[in-house]
mmCIF file of C-alpha atoms and ligand atoms in Angstrom:
data_model
loop_
_atom_site.group_PDB
_atom_site.id
_atom_site.type_symbol
_atom_site.label_atom_id
_atom_site.label_comp_id
_atom_site.label_asym_id
_atom_site.label_seq_id
_atom_site.Cartn_x
_atom_site.Cartn_y
_atom_site.Cartn_z
ATOM 1 C CA MET A 1 98.201 91.660 121.465
ATOM 2 C CA PRO A 2 101.567 90.836 120.799
ATOM 3 C CA ALA A 3 104.475 92.695 122.435
ATOM 4 C CA PRO A 4 106.974 95.109 119.611
ATOM 5 C CA SER A 5 110.251 93.911 119.144
ATOM 6 C CA LEU A 6 111.495 96.845 118.352
ATOM 7 C CA LYS A 7 114.966 97.753 119.702
ATOM 8 C CA ILE A 8 115.482 100.951 119.853
ATOM 9 C CA GLY A 9 117.820 102.672 117.978
ATOM 10 C CA SER A 10 117.180 105.991 116.774
ATOM 11 C CA ILE A 11 117.753 108.519 118.910
ATOM 12 C CA GLY A 12 114.654 110.250 118.957
ATOM 13 C CA VAL A 13 113.722 106.784 119.436
ATOM 14 C CA ARG A 14 114.922 106.623 122.492
ATOM 15 C CA ARG A 15 114.588 109.918 123.494
ATOM 16 C CA ALA A 16 110.795 108.916 123.169
ATOM 17 C CA ALA A 17 110.686 105.365 125.346
ATOM 18 C CA THR A 18 113.020 107.599 128.002
ATOM 19 C CA THR A 19 110.378 110.381 128.988
ATOM 20 C CA LEU A 20 108.120 107.132 129.102
ATOM 21 C CA LEU A 21 110.370 104.886 131.660
ATOM 22 C CA ASP A 22 110.679 108.608 133.570
ATOM 23 C CA PHE A 23 107.048 109.041 134.663
ATOM 24 C CA ALA A 24 104.765 106.864 132.954
ATOM 25 C CA LEU A 25 105.863 104.135 135.504
ATOM 26 C CA PRO A 26 103.494 102.368 136.011
ATOM 27 C CA PRO A 27 103.170 101.931 131.912
ATOM 28 C CA ARG A 28 100.209 102.888 130.360
ATOM 29 C CA CYS A 29 97.975 102.510 127.325
ATOM 30 C CA ILE A 30 98.817 103.673 124.465
ATOM 31 C CA GLY A 31 95.725 104.890 124.407
ATOM 32 C CA CYS A 32 93.774 105.431 126.527
ATOM 33 C CA GLY A 33 96.114 105.283 129.246
ATOM 34 C CA GLU A 34 94.765 102.645 131.122
ATOM 35 C CA ARG A 35 97.014 99.885 133.493
ATOM 36 C CA VAL A 36 98.553 97.424 130.976
ATOM 37 C CA ASP A 37 100.911 94.565 131.572
ATOM 38 C CA ARG A 38 104.374 96.245 129.631
ATOM 39 C CA ASN A 39 104.746 100.022 128.289
ATOM 40 C CA GLY A 40 104.541 100.723 124.554
ATOM 41 C CA LEU A 41 101.204 98.247 125.080
ATOM 42 C CA ALA A 42 97.576 99.136 123.989
ATOM 43 C CA CYS A 43 94.647 97.947 126.366
ATOM 44 C CA ALA A 44 92.861 94.946 125.305
ATOM 45 C CA LYS A 45 89.172 97.729 124.500
ATOM 46 C CA CYS A 46 91.708 100.571 122.655
ATOM 47 C CA TRP A 47 93.733 97.366 120.475
ATOM 48 C CA SER A 48 89.654 95.933 119.683
ATOM 49 C CA SER A 49 88.601 99.327 118.681
ATOM 50 C CA LEU A 50 91.183 100.189 115.823
ATOM 51 C CA THR A 51 90.488 98.271 112.427
ATOM 52 C CA PHE A 52 93.768 96.627 111.187
ATOM 53 C CA ILE A 53 93.768 96.677 107.222
ATOM 54 C CA ALA A 54 94.309 93.037 105.563
ATOM 55 C CA PRO A 55 93.649 91.952 101.938
ATOM 56 C CA PRO A 56 91.564 91.868 99.424
ATOM 57 C CA LEU A 57 93.441 95.154 98.866
ATOM 58 C CA CYS A 58 94.054 97.699 95.899
ATOM 59 C CA ILE A 59 96.781 96.342 94.625
ATOM 60 C CA SER A 60 98.236 99.628 94.477
ATOM 61 C CA CYS A 61 97.265 102.158 96.968
ATOM 62 C CA GLY A 62 96.050 99.635 98.699
ATOM 63 C CA ALA A 63 92.525 100.455 99.516
ATOM 64 C CA PRO A 64 90.983 97.707 101.828
ATOM 65 C CA PHE A 65 88.615 95.450 99.229
ATOM 66 C CA GLU A 66 84.960 95.040 100.983
ATOM 67 C CA PHE A 67 84.923 91.482 98.356
ATOM 68 C CA GLU A 68 87.311 89.408 97.557
ATOM 69 C CA THR A 69 88.223 89.781 94.603
ATOM 70 C CA GLY A 70 91.205 87.740 92.995
ATOM 71 C CA ASP A 71 94.729 89.227 92.705
ATOM 72 C CA GLY A 72 96.044 91.697 90.978
ATOM 73 C CA ARG A 73 92.870 93.761 91.780
ATOM 74 C CA LYS A 74 93.224 97.515 91.294
ATOM 75 C CA CYS A 75 90.618 100.064 92.657
ATOM 76 C CA PRO A 76 89.364 102.443 90.164
ATOM 77 C CA ALA A 77 90.445 105.435 91.670
ATOM 78 C CA CYS A 78 94.203 103.947 90.775
ATOM 79 C CA TYR A 79 92.724 102.632 86.988
ATOM 80 C CA ALA A 80 91.505 106.717 86.398
ATOM 81 C CA ALA A 81 94.906 108.002 87.680
ATOM 82 C CA PRO A 82 97.677 105.764 88.607
ATOM 83 C CA PRO A 83 99.571 107.030 91.762
ATOM 84 C CA ALA A 84 102.574 108.734 91.195
ATOM 85 C CA TYR A 85 104.382 105.534 93.226
ATOM 86 C CA ASP A 86 103.919 102.155 93.419
ATOM 87 C CA ARG A 87 102.245 100.993 96.326
ATOM 88 C CA ALA A 88 100.700 101.635 99.511
ATOM 89 C CA ARG A 89 99.811 100.395 102.669
ATOM 90 C CA ALA A 90 98.528 100.909 105.829
ATOM 91 C CA ALA A 91 97.798 99.239 108.834
ATOM 92 C CA VAL A 92 94.905 100.418 110.474
ATOM 93 C CA LEU A 93 91.962 102.912 108.582
ATOM 94 C CA TYR A 94 92.193 106.412 110.423
ATOM 95 C CA ASP A 95 89.265 106.233 111.960
ATOM 96 C CA GLU A 96 87.521 108.617 114.569
ATOM 97 C CA HIS A 97 89.322 105.407 117.686
ATOM 98 C CA SER A 98 92.680 105.257 115.501
ATOM 99 C CA ARG A 99 92.249 109.654 114.785
ATOM 100 C CA GLY A 100 92.852 110.494 119.330
ATOM 101 C CA LEU A 101 95.892 108.099 119.197
ATOM 102 C CA ILE A 102 97.352 109.123 116.067
ATOM 103 C CA LEU A 103 96.643 113.377 117.464
ATOM 104 C CA GLY A 104 98.218 112.682 120.443
ATOM 105 C CA PHE A 105 101.355 111.147 118.176
ATOM 106 C CA LYS A 106 101.712 113.395 116.333
ATOM 107 C CA HIS A 107 101.766 116.679 118.851
ATOM 108 C CA GLY A 108 103.881 115.254 121.504
ATOM 109 C CA ASP A 109 101.844 113.862 124.608
ATOM 110 C CA ARG A 110 101.973 110.118 123.045
ATOM 111 C CA LEU A 111 106.502 109.668 121.867
ATOM 112 C CA HIS A 112 106.101 106.089 123.964
ATOM 113 C CA ALA A 113 103.649 104.807 120.806
ATOM 114 C CA ALA A 114 106.303 105.063 118.107
ATOM 115 C CA PRO A 115 107.231 101.122 119.108
ATOM 116 C CA ALA A 116 104.021 99.859 118.842
ATOM 117 C CA PHE A 117 102.836 102.057 116.050
ATOM 118 C CA ALA A 118 105.938 101.243 113.732
ATOM 119 C CA SER A 119 106.285 97.456 114.551
ATOM 120 C CA TRP A 120 102.317 97.612 113.175
ATOM 121 C CA THR A 121 103.775 99.790 110.453
ATOM 122 C CA ALA A 122 105.655 97.508 110.351
ATOM 123 C CA ARG A 123 103.889 94.111 109.478
ATOM 124 C CA ALA A 124 101.893 95.812 107.119
ATOM 125 C CA GLY A 125 104.271 96.427 105.226
ATOM 126 C CA ALA A 126 106.366 93.081 105.140
ATOM 127 C CA GLU A 127 106.000 92.708 101.528
ATOM 128 C CA LEU A 128 107.396 96.197 100.708
ATOM 129 C CA LEU A 129 110.027 96.276 102.746
ATOM 130 C CA GLN A 130 111.507 92.857 101.446
ATOM 131 C CA GLU A 131 112.730 94.501 98.659
ATOM 132 C CA ALA A 132 112.672 97.715 100.047
ATOM 133 C CA ASP A 133 116.966 99.345 100.031
ATOM 134 C CA ILE A 134 116.017 102.858 101.539
ATOM 135 C CA VAL A 135 113.908 103.446 104.000
ATOM 136 C CA MET A 136 112.494 107.208 104.992
ATOM 137 C CA PRO A 137 110.264 109.638 106.973
ATOM 138 C CA VAL A 138 108.275 112.562 104.700
ATOM 139 C CA PRO A 139 110.528 115.613 105.527
ATOM 140 C CA LEU A 140 109.423 118.382 108.313
ATOM 141 C CA HIS A 141 110.583 122.250 107.038
ATOM 142 C CA ARG A 142 113.090 122.666 109.687
ATOM 143 C CA TRP A 143 110.770 125.615 111.005
ATOM 144 C CA ARG A 144 107.916 123.307 111.844
ATOM 145 C CA LEU A 145 110.619 120.672 113.264
ATOM 146 C CA LEU A 146 112.221 123.616 115.383
ATOM 147 C CA ARG A 147 108.731 124.335 116.330
ATOM 148 C CA ARG A 148 107.720 119.986 117.461
ATOM 149 C CA ARG A 149 110.990 119.021 117.297
ATOM 150 C CA TYR A 150 110.617 115.504 116.718
ATOM 151 C CA ASN A 151 109.005 114.398 113.057
ATOM 152 C CA GLN A 152 106.432 112.379 114.135
ATOM 153 C CA ALA A 153 107.148 110.502 110.525
ATOM 154 C CA ALA A 154 110.918 109.897 111.028
ATOM 155 C CA LEU A 155 109.973 108.431 114.916
ATOM 156 C CA ILE A 156 107.492 105.344 112.573
ATOM 157 C CA ALA A 157 110.394 105.187 109.780
ATOM 158 C CA ALA A 158 113.479 104.079 112.595
ATOM 159 C CA GLY A 159 111.151 101.438 113.706
ATOM 160 C CA VAL A 160 110.101 100.460 111.213
ATOM 161 C CA ALA A 161 113.870 100.266 109.114
ATOM 162 C CA ARG A 162 115.259 98.437 112.139
ATOM 163 C CA ILE A 163 112.871 95.826 112.751
ATOM 164 C CA ALA A 164 112.675 95.136 108.587
ATOM 165 C CA GLY A 165 116.848 95.090 108.664
ATOM 166 C CA VAL A 166 116.329 97.816 106.010
ATOM 167 C CA MET A 167 119.390 101.219 106.225
ATOM 168 C CA HIS A 168 117.012 104.439 107.239
ATOM 169 C CA LEU A 169 118.171 107.586 105.503
ATOM 170 C CA PRO A 170 115.642 110.277 107.341
ATOM 171 C CA ASP A 171 117.573 113.211 105.216
ATOM 172 C CA LEU A 172 117.002 111.768 102.316
ATOM 173 C CA LEU A 173 114.724 113.837 101.367
ATOM 174 C CA GLU A 174 114.028 117.867 102.138
ATOM 175 C CA ARG A 175 111.590 119.845 102.579
ATOM 176 C CA HIS A 176 112.493 123.900 101.217
ATOM 177 C CA ARG A 177 109.690 125.220 101.543
ATOM 178 C CA ALA A 178 107.426 125.457 104.571
ATOM 179 C CA THR A 179 103.942 124.370 103.597
ATOM 180 C CA PRO A 180 100.452 125.029 105.593
ATOM 181 C CA SER A 181 99.079 122.383 107.358
ATOM 182 C CA GLN A 182 96.754 120.778 104.480
ATOM 183 C CA GLY A 183 93.872 120.063 107.715
ATOM 184 C CA THR A 184 91.067 121.349 105.774
ATOM 185 C CA MET A 185 92.574 121.323 102.485
ATOM 186 C CA SER A 186 91.209 119.359 99.112
ATOM 187 C CA ALA A 187 92.393 117.046 97.332
ATOM 188 C CA THR A 188 93.900 119.802 94.720
ATOM 189 C CA GLY A 189 94.300 122.214 97.196
ATOM 190 C CA ARG A 190 96.710 119.481 99.387
ATOM 191 C CA ALA A 191 98.574 118.901 95.541
ATOM 192 C CA ARG A 192 99.244 122.045 95.036
ATOM 193 C CA ASN A 193 100.212 123.027 98.565
ATOM 194 C CA VAL A 194 103.768 120.572 98.762
ATOM 195 C CA ALA A 195 104.203 120.720 94.657
ATOM 196 C CA GLY A 196 107.667 121.817 94.184
ATOM 197 C CA ALA A 197 107.939 121.236 98.625
ATOM 198 C CA PHE A 198 110.763 118.418 97.971
ATOM 199 C CA ARG A 199 113.815 118.347 97.131
ATOM 200 C CA LEU A 200 117.027 115.410 97.350
ATOM 201 C CA ASN A 201 119.752 116.107 99.374
ATOM 202 C CA PRO A 202 122.386 116.772 97.117
ATOM 203 C CA ARG A 203 124.382 114.441 100.053
ATOM 204 C CA HIS A 204 123.198 111.366 98.804
ATOM 205 C CA ALA A 205 121.332 111.391 95.859
ATOM 206 C CA ASP A 206 123.531 108.854 95.161
ATOM 207 C CA ARG A 207 122.174 106.883 96.552
ATOM 208 C CA VAL A 208 118.954 107.254 94.925
ATOM 209 C CA LYS A 209 119.611 105.792 90.751
ATOM 210 C CA GLY A 210 117.999 101.920 90.998
ATOM 211 C CA SER A 211 117.238 102.209 95.027
ATOM 212 C CA ARG A 212 113.309 100.347 96.183
ATOM 213 C CA ILE A 213 112.705 103.133 98.800
ATOM 214 C CA VAL A 214 110.013 103.487 100.800
ATOM 215 C CA VAL A 215 109.035 106.482 101.823
ATOM 216 C CA VAL A 216 107.191 106.353 105.603
ATOM 217 C CA ASP A 217 104.411 108.687 106.851
ATOM 218 C CA ASP A 218 101.928 109.339 110.378
ATOM 219 C CA VAL A 219 99.074 109.408 107.468
ATOM 220 C CA LEU A 220 97.543 108.743 104.041
ATOM 221 C CA THR A 221 94.852 111.770 103.138
ATOM 222 C CA SER A 222 95.064 112.621 99.938
ATOM 223 C CA GLY A 223 98.244 110.925 98.820
ATOM 224 C CA ALA A 224 98.737 114.471 97.566
ATOM 225 C CA THR A 225 102.245 114.410 99.677
ATOM 226 C CA VAL A 226 103.855 111.628 99.426
ATOM 227 C CA SER A 227 103.319 111.539 95.638
ATOM 228 C CA ALA A 228 105.426 114.736 95.950
ATOM 229 C CA CYS A 229 107.782 112.766 97.694
ATOM 230 C CA ALA A 230 107.826 110.354 94.798
ATOM 231 C CA ARG A 231 108.165 111.598 91.843
ATOM 232 C CA VAL A 232 111.113 113.295 92.780
ATOM 233 C CA LEU A 233 112.494 110.827 94.256
ATOM 234 C CA ARG A 234 112.291 109.219 90.692
ATOM 235 C CA ARG A 235 113.840 112.014 89.584
ATOM 236 C CA GLY A 236 116.828 111.216 91.848
ATOM 237 C CA GLY A 237 116.858 107.525 89.346
ATOM 238 C CA ALA A 238 115.273 105.566 91.769
ATOM 239 C CA ALA A 239 113.686 102.331 90.349
ATOM 240 C CA GLY A 240 110.680 101.969 92.678
ATOM 241 C CA VAL A 241 108.396 104.235 95.691
ATOM 242 C CA ASP A 242 107.015 102.376 97.910
ATOM 243 C CA VAL A 243 104.266 104.409 100.799
ATOM 244 C CA LEU A 244 104.130 103.128 104.646
ATOM 245 C CA THR A 245 101.836 104.755 106.927
ATOM 246 C CA LEU A 246 100.779 104.314 109.756
ATOM 247 C CA ALA A 247 97.247 105.180 109.422
ATOM 248 C CA ARG A 248 95.147 105.902 105.311
ATOM 249 C CA VAL A 249 91.569 106.907 105.143
ATOM 250 C CA VAL A 250 88.900 105.458 102.872
ATOM 251 C CA LEU A 251 87.024 107.287 101.431
ATOM 252 C CA ASP A 252 83.439 105.356 100.597
HETATM 253 ZN ZN1 LIG B 301 94.041 101.331 126.062
HETATM 254 ZN ZN1 LIG B 302 93.983 101.835 94.171
#
Protein backbone atom coordinates (compact mmCIF):
# COMPACT_ATOMS: atom_id res chain seq x y z
CA MET A 1 0.00 0.00 0.00
CA PRO A 2 1.37 3.43 -0.86
CA ALA A 3 1.84 5.68 2.16
CA PRO A 4 -0.99 8.15 2.62
CA SER A 5 0.49 11.49 1.60
CA LEU A 6 -1.94 13.44 3.74
CA LYS A 7 -0.65 16.59 5.33
CA ILE A 8 -2.57 16.74 8.55
CA GLY A 9 -4.61 19.91 8.72
CA SER A 10 -7.74 19.86 10.82
CA ILE A 11 -7.60 19.83 14.56
CA GLY A 12 -9.54 16.58 14.64
CA VAL A 13 -7.15 14.76 12.37
CA ARG A 14 -4.16 16.23 14.11
CA ARG A 15 -5.48 15.07 17.46
CA ALA A 16 -6.09 11.59 16.06
CA ALA A 17 -2.52 11.38 14.78
CA THR A 18 -1.04 12.69 18.00
CA THR A 19 -3.02 10.17 20.01
CA LEU A 20 -1.47 7.44 17.92
CA LEU A 21 2.07 8.76 18.32
CA ASP A 22 1.53 9.04 22.05
CA PHE A 23 0.82 5.43 22.78
CA ALA A 24 1.12 3.28 19.70
CA LEU A 25 4.83 3.35 18.95
CA PRO A 26 6.12 1.24 17.28
CA PRO A 27 3.75 1.61 14.33
CA ARG A 28 0.81 -0.79 14.24
CA CYS A 29 -1.54 -1.87 11.45
CA ILE A 30 -4.74 0.24 11.43
CA GLY A 31 -6.70 -3.01 11.19
CA CYS A 32 -5.26 -5.79 13.32
CA GLY A 33 -2.52 -4.04 15.28
CA GLU A 34 0.38 -6.03 13.76
CA ARG A 35 3.71 -4.24 13.45
CA VAL A 36 4.03 -2.23 10.21
CA ASP A 37 6.74 0.03 8.78
CA ARG A 38 5.03 3.35 9.33
CA ASN A 39 2.10 4.82 11.22
CA GLY A 40 -1.24 4.87 9.44
CA LEU A 41 -0.67 1.80 7.27
CA ALA A 42 -2.61 -1.44 6.96
CA CYS A 43 -0.52 -4.65 7.08
CA ALA A 44 -0.36 -6.80 3.94
CA LYS A 45 -2.93 -9.25 5.30
CA CYS A 46 -5.54 -6.59 6.19
CA TRP A 47 -4.83 -4.68 3.00
CA SER A 48 -5.36 -7.70 0.77
CA SER A 49 -8.58 -8.68 2.57
CA LEU A 50 -10.24 -5.40 1.56
CA THR A 51 -12.19 -5.18 -1.69
CA PHE A 52 -11.43 -1.85 -3.34
CA ILE A 53 -14.27 -0.77 -5.62
CA ALA A 54 -13.21 -0.23 -9.24
CA PRO A 55 -14.99 0.25 -12.59
CA PRO A 56 -17.23 -0.86 -14.17
CA LEU A 57 -19.66 1.05 -11.94
CA CYS A 58 -23.16 2.50 -12.10
CA ILE A 59 -22.46 6.12 -13.17
CA SER A 60 -25.04 7.32 -10.67
CA CYS A 61 -24.84 5.40 -7.36
CA GLY A 62 -21.41 3.85 -7.99
CA ALA A 63 -22.54 0.24 -7.42
CA PRO A 64 -19.95 -2.05 -8.99
CA PHE A 65 -21.07 -4.08 -12.02
CA GLU A 66 -19.90 -7.64 -12.40
CA PHE A 67 -19.33 -7.29 -16.13
CA GLU A 68 -18.05 -4.55 -18.42
CA THR A 69 -21.15 -2.73 -19.65
CA GLY A 70 -19.74 0.14 -21.67
CA ASP A 71 -19.59 3.70 -20.39
CA GLY A 72 -22.48 5.62 -19.00
CA ARG A 73 -24.65 2.82 -17.63
CA LYS A 74 -26.90 3.05 -14.62
CA CYS A 75 -27.95 0.17 -12.42
CA PRO A 76 -31.61 -0.93 -12.42
CA ALA A 77 -32.23 0.69 -9.02
CA CYS A 78 -31.06 4.11 -10.29
CA TYR A 79 -33.20 3.78 -13.44
CA ALA A 80 -36.23 2.90 -11.31
CA ALA A 81 -35.72 5.69 -8.77
CA PRO A 82 -32.98 8.26 -9.51
CA PRO A 83 -31.18 9.17 -6.26
CA ALA A 84 -31.41 12.71 -4.83
CA TYR A 85 -27.64 13.09 -5.38
CA ASP A 86 -25.85 13.12 -8.75
CA ARG A 87 -23.10 10.55 -8.21
CA ALA A 88 -21.86 8.42 -5.33
CA ARG A 89 -18.45 6.74 -5.11
CA ALA A 90 -16.84 4.66 -2.37
CA ALA A 91 -13.37 3.27 -1.70
CA VAL A 92 -14.07 -0.22 -0.34
CA LEU A 93 -16.85 -2.75 -0.06
CA TYR A 94 -18.49 -2.82 3.37
CA ASP A 95 -18.10 -6.52 4.18
CA GLU A 96 -16.87 -8.79 6.94
CA HIS A 97 -13.28 -7.69 6.28
CA SER A 98 -13.78 -3.92 6.34
CA ARG A 99 -16.49 -3.88 9.02
CA GLY A 100 -14.16 -4.23 12.03
CA LEU A 101 -11.80 -1.58 10.69
CA ILE A 102 -14.62 0.92 10.15
CA LEU A 103 -16.48 0.23 13.40
CA GLY A 104 -13.23 0.64 15.33
CA PHE A 105 -12.79 4.02 13.68
CA LYS A 106 -16.39 5.02 14.34
CA HIS A 107 -16.24 4.15 18.00
CA GLY A 108 -13.00 5.89 18.64
CA ASP A 109 -10.27 3.36 19.23
CA ARG A 110 -8.71 3.64 15.75
CA LEU A 111 -8.74 7.35 15.00
CA HIS A 112 -5.20 7.04 13.68
CA ALA A 113 -6.70 5.35 10.59
CA ALA A 114 -8.15 8.71 9.47
CA PRO A 115 -5.28 9.71 7.13
CA ALA A 116 -5.28 6.29 5.39
CA PHE A 117 -9.07 6.30 5.08
CA ALA A 118 -9.01 9.84 3.69
CA SER A 119 -6.44 8.94 1.07
CA TRP A 120 -8.38 5.82 -0.07
CA THR A 121 -11.60 7.86 -0.20
CA ALA A 122 -10.00 10.75 -2.09
CA ARG A 123 -8.65 8.32 -4.68
CA ALA A 124 -12.09 6.73 -5.18
CA GLY A 125 -13.64 10.18 -5.60
CA ALA A 126 -10.94 11.80 -7.76
CA GLU A 127 -13.37 12.45 -10.61
CA LEU A 128 -15.97 14.05 -8.30
CA LEU A 129 -13.42 16.09 -6.41
CA GLN A 130 -12.00 17.62 -9.60
CA GLU A 131 -15.29 19.42 -10.13
CA ALA A 132 -16.06 20.14 -6.46
CA ASP A 133 -16.24 23.58 -4.84
CA ILE A 134 -16.96 22.38 -1.30
CA VAL A 135 -16.39 19.17 0.67
CA MET A 136 -18.53 18.59 3.77
CA PRO A 137 -19.30 15.71 6.14
CA VAL A 138 -22.70 14.35 7.09
CA PRO A 139 -23.14 16.17 10.41
CA LEU A 140 -23.79 14.53 13.76
CA HIS A 141 -26.35 15.95 16.13
CA ARG A 142 -24.59 17.96 18.82
CA TRP A 143 -25.62 15.54 21.57
CA ARG A 144 -24.05 12.65 19.75
CA LEU A 145 -21.03 14.79 18.97
CA LEU A 146 -20.67 15.59 22.67
CA ARG A 147 -20.84 11.94 23.59
CA ARG A 148 -18.46 10.77 20.90
CA ARG A 149 -16.28 13.92 20.89
CA TYR A 150 -15.61 13.75 17.17
CA ASN A 151 -17.49 13.17 13.92
CA GLN A 152 -15.85 10.30 12.05
CA ALA A 153 -17.24 11.57 8.72
CA ALA A 154 -15.66 14.98 9.38
CA LEU A 155 -12.25 13.38 10.01
CA ILE A 156 -12.44 11.71 6.59
CA ALA A 157 -13.87 14.84 4.93
CA ALA A 158 -11.07 17.04 6.33
CA GLY A 159 -8.42 14.72 4.90
CA VAL A 160 -10.18 14.37 1.56
CA ALA A 161 -10.55 18.16 1.23
CA ARG A 162 -6.88 18.64 2.05
CA ILE A 163 -5.70 16.07 -0.49
CA ALA A 164 -7.99 17.47 -3.21
CA GLY A 165 -7.31 21.12 -2.40
CA VAL A 166 -11.03 21.82 -1.99
CA MET A 167 -12.66 23.96 0.72
CA HIS A 168 -13.88 21.95 3.73
CA LEU A 169 -17.00 23.30 5.45
CA PRO A 170 -17.69 20.87 8.31
CA ASP A 171 -20.68 22.89 9.57
CA LEU A 172 -22.35 23.62 6.24
CA LEU A 173 -25.31 21.50 7.30
CA GLU A 174 -26.71 21.17 10.79
CA ARG A 175 -28.47 18.15 12.19
CA HIS A 176 -31.17 19.90 14.14
CA ARG A 177 -33.12 16.78 15.00
CA ALA A 178 -31.49 13.90 16.90
CA THR A 179 -32.35 10.68 15.08
CA PRO A 180 -32.18 7.15 16.49
CA SER A 181 -29.31 4.99 15.24
CA GLN A 182 -30.23 3.36 11.93
CA GLY A 183 -28.38 0.07 12.42
CA THR A 184 -31.34 -2.27 12.19
CA MET A 185 -33.80 -0.17 10.16
CA SER A 186 -35.23 -0.98 6.74
CA ALA A 187 -34.62 1.39 3.81
CA THR A 188 -38.05 2.99 4.27
CA GLY A 189 -37.48 3.27 8.02
CA ARG A 190 -34.13 4.98 7.38
CA ALA A 191 -35.64 7.47 4.93
CA ARG A 192 -38.40 8.35 7.42
CA ASN A 193 -35.87 8.56 10.25
CA VAL A 194 -33.74 11.26 8.57
CA ALA A 195 -36.46 13.20 6.72
CA GLY A 196 -36.24 16.79 7.92
CA ALA A 197 -33.25 16.10 10.17
CA PHE A 198 -30.88 18.49 8.37
CA ARG A 199 -30.90 22.19 7.59
CA LEU A 200 -28.51 24.69 6.05
CA ASN A 201 -26.32 26.59 8.45
CA PRO A 202 -27.50 30.18 7.82
CA ARG A 203 -23.88 31.37 8.09
CA HIS A 204 -22.94 29.44 4.95
CA ALA A 205 -26.20 29.66 2.96
CA ASP A 206 -24.62 32.02 0.40
CA ARG A 207 -21.80 29.59 -0.33
CA VAL A 208 -24.20 26.83 -1.36
CA LYS A 209 -25.76 28.74 -4.26
CA GLY A 210 -24.25 27.59 -7.54
CA SER A 211 -21.64 25.34 -5.86
CA ARG A 212 -20.86 21.70 -6.54
CA ILE A 213 -20.78 19.99 -3.18
CA VAL A 214 -19.31 16.63 -2.18
CA VAL A 215 -20.97 15.09 0.90
CA VAL A 216 -18.66 12.69 2.80
CA ASP A 217 -19.75 9.85 5.09
CA ASP A 218 -18.13 6.70 6.41
CA VAL A 219 -20.52 4.08 5.01
CA LEU A 220 -23.19 4.24 2.30
CA THR A 221 -25.98 1.83 3.22
CA SER A 222 -29.43 2.68 1.85
CA GLY A 223 -28.34 6.21 0.91
CA ALA A 224 -31.19 7.69 2.99
CA THR A 225 -28.94 9.98 5.05
CA VAL A 226 -26.92 11.41 2.16
CA SER A 227 -30.10 11.78 0.10
CA ALA A 228 -31.67 13.85 2.88
CA CYS A 229 -28.53 16.04 2.87
CA ALA A 230 -28.63 16.31 -0.94
CA ARG A 231 -32.24 17.49 -0.91
CA VAL A 232 -31.47 20.28 1.57
CA LEU A 233 -28.41 21.39 -0.44
CA ARG A 234 -30.39 21.44 -3.70
CA ARG A 235 -33.17 23.45 -2.10
CA GLY A 236 -30.42 25.84 -1.00
CA GLY A 237 -29.36 26.29 -4.65
CA ALA A 238 -26.41 23.87 -4.99
CA ALA A 239 -25.44 23.30 -8.63
CA GLY A 240 -24.66 19.65 -7.92
CA VAL A 241 -24.35 17.22 -5.04
CA ASP A 242 -22.07 14.18 -5.11
CA VAL A 243 -21.47 11.65 -2.36
CA LEU A 244 -18.18 10.12 -1.30
CA THR A 245 -17.87 7.39 1.33
CA LEU A 246 -15.10 5.24 2.69
CA ALA A 247 -17.20 2.10 2.23
CA ARG A 248 -20.48 1.02 0.74
CA VAL A 249 -22.86 -1.86 1.13
CA VAL A 250 -23.53 -3.78 -2.07
CA LEU A 251 -26.77 -5.73 -2.16
CA ASP A 252 -26.94 -8.88 -4.25
ZN1 LIG B 1 -3.43 -5.86 9.81
ZN1 LIG C 1 -26.99 2.91 -9.46
